[in-house]
Amino acid sequence: MAQLTLIQAINDAMRVALERDPSVVILGEDVGKNGGVFRATEGLWERFGDDRVIDTPLAEAGIVGTAIGMAVNGLRPIVEIQFLGFAYPGFEQIVSHAARLRTRTQGMFPATMVIRAPYGGGIRAPELHSDSTEALFVHTPGLKVVVPSTPYDAKGLLLAAISDPDPVLFLEPMKLYRAVREEVPEEAYEVPIGQARVVRKGEDVTLLAWGAMVPVTTAVAEEWAQKGVSCEVIDVRSLYPLDEETLVTSVKKTGRAVIVHEAPRTSGVGAELAALLQEQAFLWLEAPIARVTGYDVPVPMFALEDAFRPNAQRVSEAVRQVIAF
């Protein structure tokens, strides 16, 4: 098996999909000859041509709307939005049409499409390039939202998203694009949407995270293990649909939970997870559920970016508080 980075695994997933299914097409800004802003589609235009890898104008509403039309007519489009913060012009197409099409047509026309979007901070990008607004989309019925944190999951989740009959928002943590390499099978495989991944088993505290926060929480778990505290780390990875059983079972076992995400705190996905655990695991809780998040401000410029994003120190302090309660 090849040792791939996360961005290479995404590229490989699209290669596999284009090879095995002639209905798969890719469209977006600079995805063709240029290979995408992060080179996610590098080499695919040369291999599959203009009809399958399509450069578009700078018009997110038009790109998503075109993809919806393609899906209605039997194609399986993969849309690239250059950054999640650029999706706002296309938001109306996503929430008013793509997410509602199955219901609107009483199941006659599912919007079988994937919207890929790099998201999150940590790469010193300018305004709108580092937004983590996954909660906007998780709150949209009819839309699935997934976030890989490893190369293996990136390929498997993307192939599962391409096969899914419903529209899937596939969020890619930019901080992890080239952070690590991992063995990734060359052949096609799928990581099921709706299943969390237990990264590390533990008995004392459950740490819930997704995207670029998974390595942060894993490092904290390793730190606390040296102090005799056993942390269970769960990569939520499927924000909708949610793997409630895995999350609730873990917290019932440990009695404590720390939720970590990069997005602003208010009404973030972490609040929904906290409510879920409160409803289903209340009698097992030994301490209040803790959240470590971004702040309720726009992602700041370079000098303050590290202060905005949750780090190991903040997560470790939350673990200390729930242990000491």
Coordinates of N, CA and C in Angstrom, one line a residue, residues 37-38 82-86 118-131 174-175 177 262 298-306 308-309:
V37 N -6.6 24.5 -6.0 CA -5.8 25.4 -5.2 C -4.8 24.7 -4.3
F38 N -5.2 23.5 -3.8 CA -4.3 22.7 -3.0 C -3.7 21.5 -3.7
Q82 N -13.3 26.2 -3.1 CA -11.9 26.4 -2.8 C -11.7 26.5 -1.3
F83 N -12.6 27.2 -0.5 CA -12.5 27.2 0.9 C -13.9 27.3 1.4
L84 N -14.2 26.7 2.6 CA -15.6 26.6 3.1 C -16.1 28.1 3.3
G85 N -15.3 29.0 3.6 CA -15.7 30.4 3.7 C -16.2 31.0 2.4
F86 N -15.9 30.3 1.3 CA -16.3 30.8 0.0 C -17.7 30.2 -0.4
P118 N -12.2 22.6 1.7 CA -11.2 22.8 2.7 C -11.7 23.7 3.8
Y119 N -11.4 23.5 5.1 CA -11.9 24.3 6.1 C -10.9 24.4 7.3
G120 N -11.1 25.3 8.2 CA -10.3 25.4 9.4 C -9.1 26.2 9.3
G121 N -8.5 26.5 10.4 CA -7.3 27.4 10.5 C -6.0 26.7 10.6
G122 N -5.0 27.5 10.9 CA -3.7 26.9 11.2 C -2.7 27.0 10.0
I123 N -3.1 27.6 8.9 CA -2.2 27.7 7.7 C -1.9 29.1 7.4
R124 N -2.3 30.1 8.3 CA -2.0 31.5 8.1 C -2.7 32.0 6.8
A125 N -3.9 31.7 6.6 CA -4.7 32.2 5.5 C -5.4 33.5 5.8
P126 N -5.8 34.3 4.8 CA -6.5 35.5 5.1 C -7.9 35.3 5.4
E127 N -8.6 36.4 5.6 CA -10.0 36.4 6.0 C -10.9 35.5 5.1
L128 N -11.8 34.8 5.7 CA -12.8 33.9 5.0 C -12.2 32.6 4.6
H129 N -10.8 32.4 4.7 CA -10.2 31.2 4.2 C -10.1 30.2 5.3
S130 N -10.4 30.5 6.6 CA -10.1 29.6 7.7 C -11.4 29.4 8.5
D131 N -12.5 29.6 8.0 CA -13.8 29.5 8.7 C -14.1 28.0 9.0
M174 N -7.6 21.7 6.4 CA -6.4 22.1 5.7 C -5.1 21.9 6.5
K175 N -5.2 22.0 7.8 CA -4.0 21.9 8.7 C -3.4 20.5 8.5
Y177 N -3.6 18.5 5.7 CA -3.5 18.1 4.3 C -2.2 17.3 4.1
E262 N -13.0 23.5 16.5 CA -12.3 24.7 16.1 C -13.3 25.8 15.9
P298 N -14.7 36.4 14.5 CA -14.1 35.9 13.2 C -12.7 35.4 13.5
V299 N -12.3 34.4 12.7 CA -10.9 33.9 12.8 C -10.0 35.1 12.6
P300 N -9.1 35.3 13.6 CA -8.2 36.5 13.5 C -7.1 36.3 12.5
M301 N -6.4 37.3 12.2 CA -5.2 37.3 11.3 C -4.1 36.6 12.0
F302 N -3.0 36.5 11.2 CA -1.9 35.5 11.6 C -1.4 35.6 13.0
A303 N -1.2 36.8 13.5 CA -0.5 37.0 14.8 C -1.3 36.4 16.0
L304 N -2.7 36.3 15.8 CA -3.5 35.8 16.9 C -4.2 34.5 16.5
E305 N -3.9 33.9 15.4 CA -4.6 32.7 15.0 C -4.3 31.5 16.0
D306 N -3.1 31.4 16.4 CA -2.8 30.3 17.4 C -3.6 30.5 18.7
F308 N -6.5 31.7 18.9 CA -7.9 31.4 18.6 C -8.2 29.9 18.6
R309 N -7.3 29.1 18.0 CA -7.6 27.7 17.9 C -7.4 27.0 19.2

